[in-house]
Amino acid sequence: MNKTLSALCTALLLTAASPAFAASTDLTVTGVITPSACTPNLSGGGIVDHGKISAKDLRPDNPTSLPKQTLQMTVNCDAPVQFYFSPIDHRAGTAWNTSSRFGLGLTNAGEKLGSFFVDALNVNADGVDAQAIVSEDGGKTWVKDHWEVYNLWAVGAMGDTSTPLQVKDLTLDLQVTTQIARGSDLTLTDEVLIDGSATLELKYL
């Protein structure tokens, strides 16, 4: 019992005798509460279904383009606000022969099945024609271009694509183009699921 107390007292004395050093780091919490909220929506539940495709109908030496399908996208806000979309590819790294498109998953043999991309058509912002714009630097600058997976997406005025519009009600056609990889690159002895999946995350500026 005495040994335990003696050791404890020594530890306390050594701690008290040690020089006092202090270090610190800062924590900052920031953000903006916007008075306006926006609700995005895609027709058809956001699903593009190509049904069953026969392996013999795939081109052996070139990618096979499946019929384009169009979904209507709407964004309705409480008041005009600047916003953009940040695309997230849930099959990242599986797009065949490109890094700018969304992937379709892998075959049972681990081969990249293909890719899909989207085009924004018939863009209308509060009753006025607008157009697709993108940012490649995290929203610092904006230019007119196609919506690709590694860009931020927004809409700009027909005469000024340098900044996203303030919009209350946005409508556009989201045309989806799906391509299957060359048949010669795929092992298709069993059924393979076309498994593209992406999220378009709406964020405020």
mmCIF file of C-alpha atoms in Angstrom:
data_model
loop_
_atom_site.group_PDB
_atom_site.id
_atom_site.type_symbol
_atom_site.label_atom_id
_atom_site.label_comp_id
_atom_site.label_asym_id
_atom_site.label_seq_id
_atom_site.Cartn_x
_atom_site.Cartn_y
_atom_site.Cartn_z
ATOM 1 C CA MET A 1 0.000 0.000 0.000
ATOM 2 C CA ASN A 2 2.787 2.420 0.904
ATOM 3 C CA LYS A 3 4.656 1.604 -2.319
ATOM 4 C CA THR A 4 1.662 2.571 -4.348
ATOM 5 C CA LEU A 5 1.250 5.887 -2.607
ATOM 6 C CA SER A 6 4.978 6.642 -2.883
ATOM 7 C CA ALA A 7 4.995 6.003 -6.619
ATOM 8 C CA LEU A 8 1.928 8.172 -7.090
ATOM 9 C CA CYS A 9 3.458 11.032 -5.128
ATOM 10 C CA THR A 10 6.643 10.858 -7.209
ATOM 11 C CA ALA A 11 4.631 11.038 -10.405
ATOM 12 C CA LEU A 12 2.800 14.115 -9.170
ATOM 13 C CA LEU A 13 6.031 15.828 -8.164
ATOM 14 C CA LEU A 14 7.644 15.129 -11.538
ATOM 15 C CA THR A 15 4.619 16.479 -13.370
ATOM 16 C CA ALA A 16 4.582 19.638 -11.308
ATOM 17 C CA ALA A 17 8.283 20.178 -11.869
ATOM 18 C CA SER A 18 8.106 19.879 -15.673
ATOM 19 C CA PRO A 19 8.163 23.096 -17.749
ATOM 20 C CA ALA A 20 4.742 24.192 -19.051
ATOM 21 C CA PHE A 21 4.428 24.220 -22.866
ATOM 22 C CA ALA A 22 1.210 25.159 -24.723
ATOM 23 C CA ALA A 23 0.117 24.704 -28.327
ATOM 24 C CA SER A 24 -3.177 25.523 -29.992
ATOM 25 C CA THR A 25 -5.102 25.271 -33.232
ATOM 26 C CA ASP A 26 -8.161 27.139 -34.457
ATOM 27 C CA LEU A 27 -11.551 25.758 -35.426
ATOM 28 C CA THR A 28 -13.759 27.912 -37.633
ATOM 29 C CA VAL A 29 -17.359 27.110 -38.520
ATOM 30 C CA THR A 30 -18.809 29.013 -41.482
ATOM 31 C CA GLY A 31 -21.760 28.888 -43.850
ATOM 32 C CA VAL A 32 -24.686 30.846 -45.169
ATOM 33 C CA ILE A 33 -28.346 30.327 -44.373
ATOM 34 C CA THR A 34 -30.303 31.124 -47.504
ATOM 35 C CA PRO A 35 -33.913 32.261 -47.265
ATOM 36 C CA SER A 36 -34.728 30.429 -50.483
ATOM 37 C CA ALA A 37 -34.931 26.665 -50.933
ATOM 38 C CA CYS A 38 -34.993 24.804 -54.258
ATOM 39 C CA THR A 39 -36.508 21.453 -55.152
ATOM 40 C CA PRO A 40 -35.108 19.550 -58.173
ATOM 41 C CA ASN A 41 -37.061 16.820 -59.911
ATOM 42 C CA LEU A 42 -36.553 14.418 -62.829
ATOM 43 C CA SER A 43 -39.429 12.904 -64.783
ATOM 44 C CA GLY A 44 -39.877 9.153 -64.786
ATOM 45 C CA GLY A 45 -38.235 8.875 -61.404
ATOM 46 C CA GLY A 46 -34.918 9.675 -63.073
ATOM 47 C CA ILE A 47 -34.754 6.206 -64.648
ATOM 48 C CA VAL A 48 -33.539 5.459 -68.185
ATOM 49 C CA ASP A 49 -34.350 1.827 -69.005
ATOM 50 C CA HIS A 50 -32.916 0.312 -72.181
ATOM 51 C CA GLY A 51 -34.495 -3.070 -71.591
ATOM 52 C CA LYS A 52 -32.749 -6.213 -72.838
ATOM 53 C CA ILE A 53 -30.111 -5.921 -75.550
ATOM 54 C CA SER A 54 -28.779 -8.928 -77.423
ATOM 55 C CA ALA A 55 -25.011 -9.348 -77.383
ATOM 56 C CA LYS A 56 -25.092 -10.129 -81.117
ATOM 57 C CA ASP A 57 -26.451 -6.624 -81.800
ATOM 58 C CA LEU A 58 -23.365 -4.956 -80.348
ATOM 59 C CA ARG A 59 -20.769 -3.636 -82.778
ATOM 60 C CA PRO A 60 -17.576 -5.678 -82.421
ATOM 61 C CA ASP A 61 -15.024 -2.969 -83.274
ATOM 62 C CA ASN A 62 -16.757 0.251 -82.206
ATOM 63 C CA PRO A 63 -18.948 1.308 -79.293
ATOM 64 C CA THR A 64 -22.672 0.772 -79.733
ATOM 65 C CA SER A 65 -24.886 3.810 -79.138
ATOM 66 C CA LEU A 66 -28.251 2.961 -77.627
ATOM 67 C CA PRO A 67 -31.354 5.053 -78.414
ATOM 68 C CA LYS A 68 -31.191 8.458 -76.761
ATOM 69 C CA GLN A 69 -33.743 9.063 -74.050
ATOM 70 C CA THR A 70 -34.916 12.373 -72.646
ATOM 71 C CA LEU A 71 -36.008 13.205 -69.113
ATOM 72 C CA GLN A 72 -37.462 16.548 -68.111
ATOM 73 C CA MET A 73 -35.714 18.265 -65.252
ATOM 74 C CA THR A 74 -37.387 20.971 -63.193
ATOM 75 C CA VAL A 75 -36.043 23.067 -60.343
ATOM 76 C CA ASN A 76 -38.521 25.125 -58.351
ATOM 77 C CA CYS A 77 -37.270 27.648 -55.783
ATOM 78 C CA ASP A 78 -39.050 29.834 -53.247
ATOM 79 C CA ALA A 79 -37.396 32.903 -54.798
ATOM 80 C CA PRO A 80 -34.729 33.597 -57.459
ATOM 81 C CA VAL A 81 -31.397 32.166 -56.323
ATOM 82 C CA GLN A 82 -28.063 31.167 -57.849
ATOM 83 C CA PHE A 83 -27.396 27.446 -57.766
ATOM 84 C CA TYR A 84 -25.429 24.758 -59.539
ATOM 85 C CA PHE A 85 -25.290 20.983 -59.791
ATOM 86 C CA SER A 86 -22.382 18.898 -58.574
ATOM 87 C CA PRO A 87 -22.566 15.515 -60.353
ATOM 88 C CA ILE A 88 -21.564 12.368 -58.474
ATOM 89 C CA ASP A 89 -20.820 9.189 -60.443
ATOM 90 C CA HIS A 90 -21.646 6.160 -58.310
ATOM 91 C CA ARG A 91 -19.808 3.968 -60.833
ATOM 92 C CA ALA A 92 -16.704 6.130 -60.988
ATOM 93 C CA GLY A 93 -13.771 4.563 -62.813
ATOM 94 C CA THR A 94 -15.921 2.241 -64.936
ATOM 95 C CA ALA A 95 -16.545 4.487 -67.957
ATOM 96 C CA TRP A 96 -15.109 2.839 -71.050
ATOM 97 C CA ASN A 97 -12.320 4.735 -72.840
ATOM 98 C CA THR A 98 -13.070 8.128 -71.228
ATOM 99 C CA SER A 99 -12.937 10.026 -67.961
ATOM 100 C CA SER A 100 -15.504 12.688 -68.851
ATOM 101 C CA ARG A 101 -18.569 10.435 -68.777
ATOM 102 C CA PHE A 102 -20.474 8.390 -66.243
ATOM 103 C CA GLY A 103 -19.700 4.688 -65.956
ATOM 104 C CA LEU A 104 -22.052 1.753 -66.493
ATOM 105 C CA GLY A 105 -20.360 -0.671 -64.112
ATOM 106 C CA LEU A 106 -18.341 -3.778 -64.934
ATOM 107 C CA THR A 107 -19.031 -7.101 -66.602
ATOM 108 C CA ASN A 108 -18.779 -10.306 -64.590
ATOM 109 C CA ALA A 109 -15.198 -10.521 -65.895
ATOM 110 C CA GLY A 110 -14.332 -7.045 -64.550
ATOM 111 C CA GLU A 111 -14.437 -5.252 -67.924
ATOM 112 C CA LYS A 112 -15.741 -1.690 -68.307
ATOM 113 C CA LEU A 113 -19.191 -2.018 -69.851
ATOM 114 C CA GLY A 114 -19.583 1.450 -71.355
ATOM 115 C CA SER A 115 -20.579 4.986 -70.421
ATOM 116 C CA PHE A 116 -23.309 7.578 -70.581
ATOM 117 C CA PHE A 117 -23.437 11.352 -70.771
ATOM 118 C CA VAL A 118 -26.123 14.002 -70.626
ATOM 119 C CA ASP A 119 -26.924 17.121 -72.618
ATOM 120 C CA ALA A 120 -29.058 19.994 -71.337
ATOM 121 C CA LEU A 121 -31.509 20.993 -74.082
ATOM 122 C CA ASN A 122 -34.375 23.506 -74.287
ATOM 123 C CA VAL A 123 -33.224 25.310 -71.156
ATOM 124 C CA ASN A 124 -35.780 27.793 -69.832
ATOM 125 C CA ALA A 125 -35.176 29.974 -66.782
ATOM 126 C CA ASP A 126 -38.228 31.873 -65.545
ATOM 127 C CA GLY A 127 -39.746 31.901 -69.022
ATOM 128 C CA VAL A 128 -36.554 33.017 -70.797
ATOM 129 C CA ASP A 129 -34.233 30.886 -72.944
ATOM 130 C CA ALA A 130 -30.949 30.020 -71.225
ATOM 131 C CA GLN A 131 -28.047 27.654 -71.847
ATOM 132 C CA ALA A 132 -25.800 25.156 -70.111
ATOM 133 C CA ILE A 133 -22.574 26.434 -68.552
ATOM 134 C CA VAL A 134 -19.838 24.676 -66.582
ATOM 135 C CA SER A 135 -17.039 25.382 -64.157
ATOM 136 C CA GLU A 136 -13.804 23.414 -64.132
ATOM 137 C CA ASP A 137 -12.284 25.274 -61.161
ATOM 138 C CA GLY A 138 -14.806 24.729 -58.401
ATOM 139 C CA GLY A 139 -17.112 27.606 -59.343
ATOM 140 C CA LYS A 140 -14.533 30.399 -59.671
ATOM 141 C CA THR A 141 -15.145 30.845 -63.412
ATOM 142 C CA TRP A 142 -17.908 29.669 -65.763
ATOM 143 C CA VAL A 143 -17.974 29.035 -69.514
ATOM 144 C CA LYS A 144 -20.412 27.681 -72.063
ATOM 145 C CA ASP A 145 -19.818 23.952 -72.520
ATOM 146 C CA HIS A 146 -21.345 20.501 -72.319
ATOM 147 C CA TRP A 147 -22.211 19.071 -68.921
ATOM 148 C CA GLU A 148 -19.507 16.491 -68.174
ATOM 149 C CA VAL A 149 -18.937 14.411 -65.079
ATOM 150 C CA TYR A 150 -15.922 16.306 -63.727
ATOM 151 C CA ASN A 151 -17.497 19.798 -64.069
ATOM 152 C CA LEU A 152 -19.940 21.784 -61.980
ATOM 153 C CA TRP A 153 -23.156 22.433 -63.919
ATOM 154 C CA ALA A 154 -25.336 25.529 -64.050
ATOM 155 C CA VAL A 155 -27.343 27.619 -66.496
ATOM 156 C CA GLY A 156 -26.430 31.042 -67.821
ATOM 157 C CA ALA A 157 -28.056 33.756 -69.884
ATOM 158 C CA MET A 158 -27.873 33.503 -73.669
ATOM 159 C CA GLY A 159 -25.766 36.667 -73.774
ATOM 160 C CA ASP A 160 -23.616 36.102 -70.685
ATOM 161 C CA THR A 161 -22.252 32.687 -69.735
ATOM 162 C CA SER A 162 -19.756 34.014 -67.186
ATOM 163 C CA THR A 163 -21.985 33.483 -64.151
ATOM 164 C CA PRO A 164 -24.946 31.282 -63.189
ATOM 165 C CA LEU A 165 -28.338 32.908 -63.423
ATOM 166 C CA GLN A 166 -30.536 33.652 -60.469
ATOM 167 C CA VAL A 167 -33.499 31.398 -61.156
ATOM 168 C CA LYS A 168 -36.819 30.702 -59.467
ATOM 169 C CA ASP A 169 -38.243 28.140 -61.901
ATOM 170 C CA LEU A 170 -35.994 26.170 -64.244
ATOM 171 C CA THR A 171 -37.037 23.605 -66.840
ATOM 172 C CA LEU A 172 -34.859 21.722 -69.292
ATOM 173 C CA ASP A 173 -34.652 18.477 -71.205
ATOM 174 C CA LEU A 174 -31.912 16.166 -69.986
ATOM 175 C CA GLN A 175 -30.962 14.029 -72.980
ATOM 176 C CA VAL A 176 -29.169 10.834 -71.952
ATOM 177 C CA THR A 177 -26.856 9.099 -74.422
ATOM 178 C CA THR A 178 -25.689 5.598 -73.511
ATOM 179 C CA GLN A 179 -22.875 3.739 -75.243
ATOM 180 C CA ILE A 180 -21.791 0.127 -74.779
ATOM 181 C CA ALA A 181 -18.105 -0.703 -75.226
ATOM 182 C CA ARG A 182 -16.822 -2.601 -78.254
ATOM 183 C CA GLY A 183 -18.150 -6.122 -78.322
ATOM 184 C CA SER A 184 -14.615 -7.427 -78.785
ATOM 185 C CA ASP A 185 -13.669 -5.932 -75.386
ATOM 186 C CA LEU A 186 -16.448 -7.661 -73.471
ATOM 187 C CA THR A 187 -17.034 -11.153 -72.122
ATOM 188 C CA LEU A 188 -20.761 -11.682 -72.555
ATOM 189 C CA THR A 189 -21.316 -15.358 -71.862
ATOM 190 C CA ASP A 190 -23.823 -14.464 -69.113
ATOM 191 C CA GLU A 191 -26.352 -11.682 -68.678
ATOM 192 C CA VAL A 192 -24.699 -8.387 -67.717
ATOM 193 C CA LEU A 193 -26.552 -5.586 -65.936
ATOM 194 C CA ILE A 194 -26.271 -2.061 -67.357
ATOM 195 C CA ASP A 195 -25.713 -0.374 -64.027
ATOM 196 C CA GLY A 196 -25.211 3.387 -64.457
ATOM 197 C CA SER A 197 -26.011 5.483 -61.402
ATOM 198 C CA ALA A 198 -25.423 9.153 -60.646
ATOM 199 C CA THR A 199 -26.598 11.876 -58.303
ATOM 200 C CA LEU A 200 -27.037 15.521 -59.336
ATOM 201 C CA GLU A 201 -26.479 17.383 -56.093
ATOM 202 C CA LEU A 202 -27.956 20.902 -56.055
ATOM 203 C CA LYS A 203 -25.870 23.504 -54.206
ATOM 204 C CA TYR A 204 -26.305 27.228 -53.663
ATOM 205 C CA LEU A 205 -23.868 29.979 -54.590
#
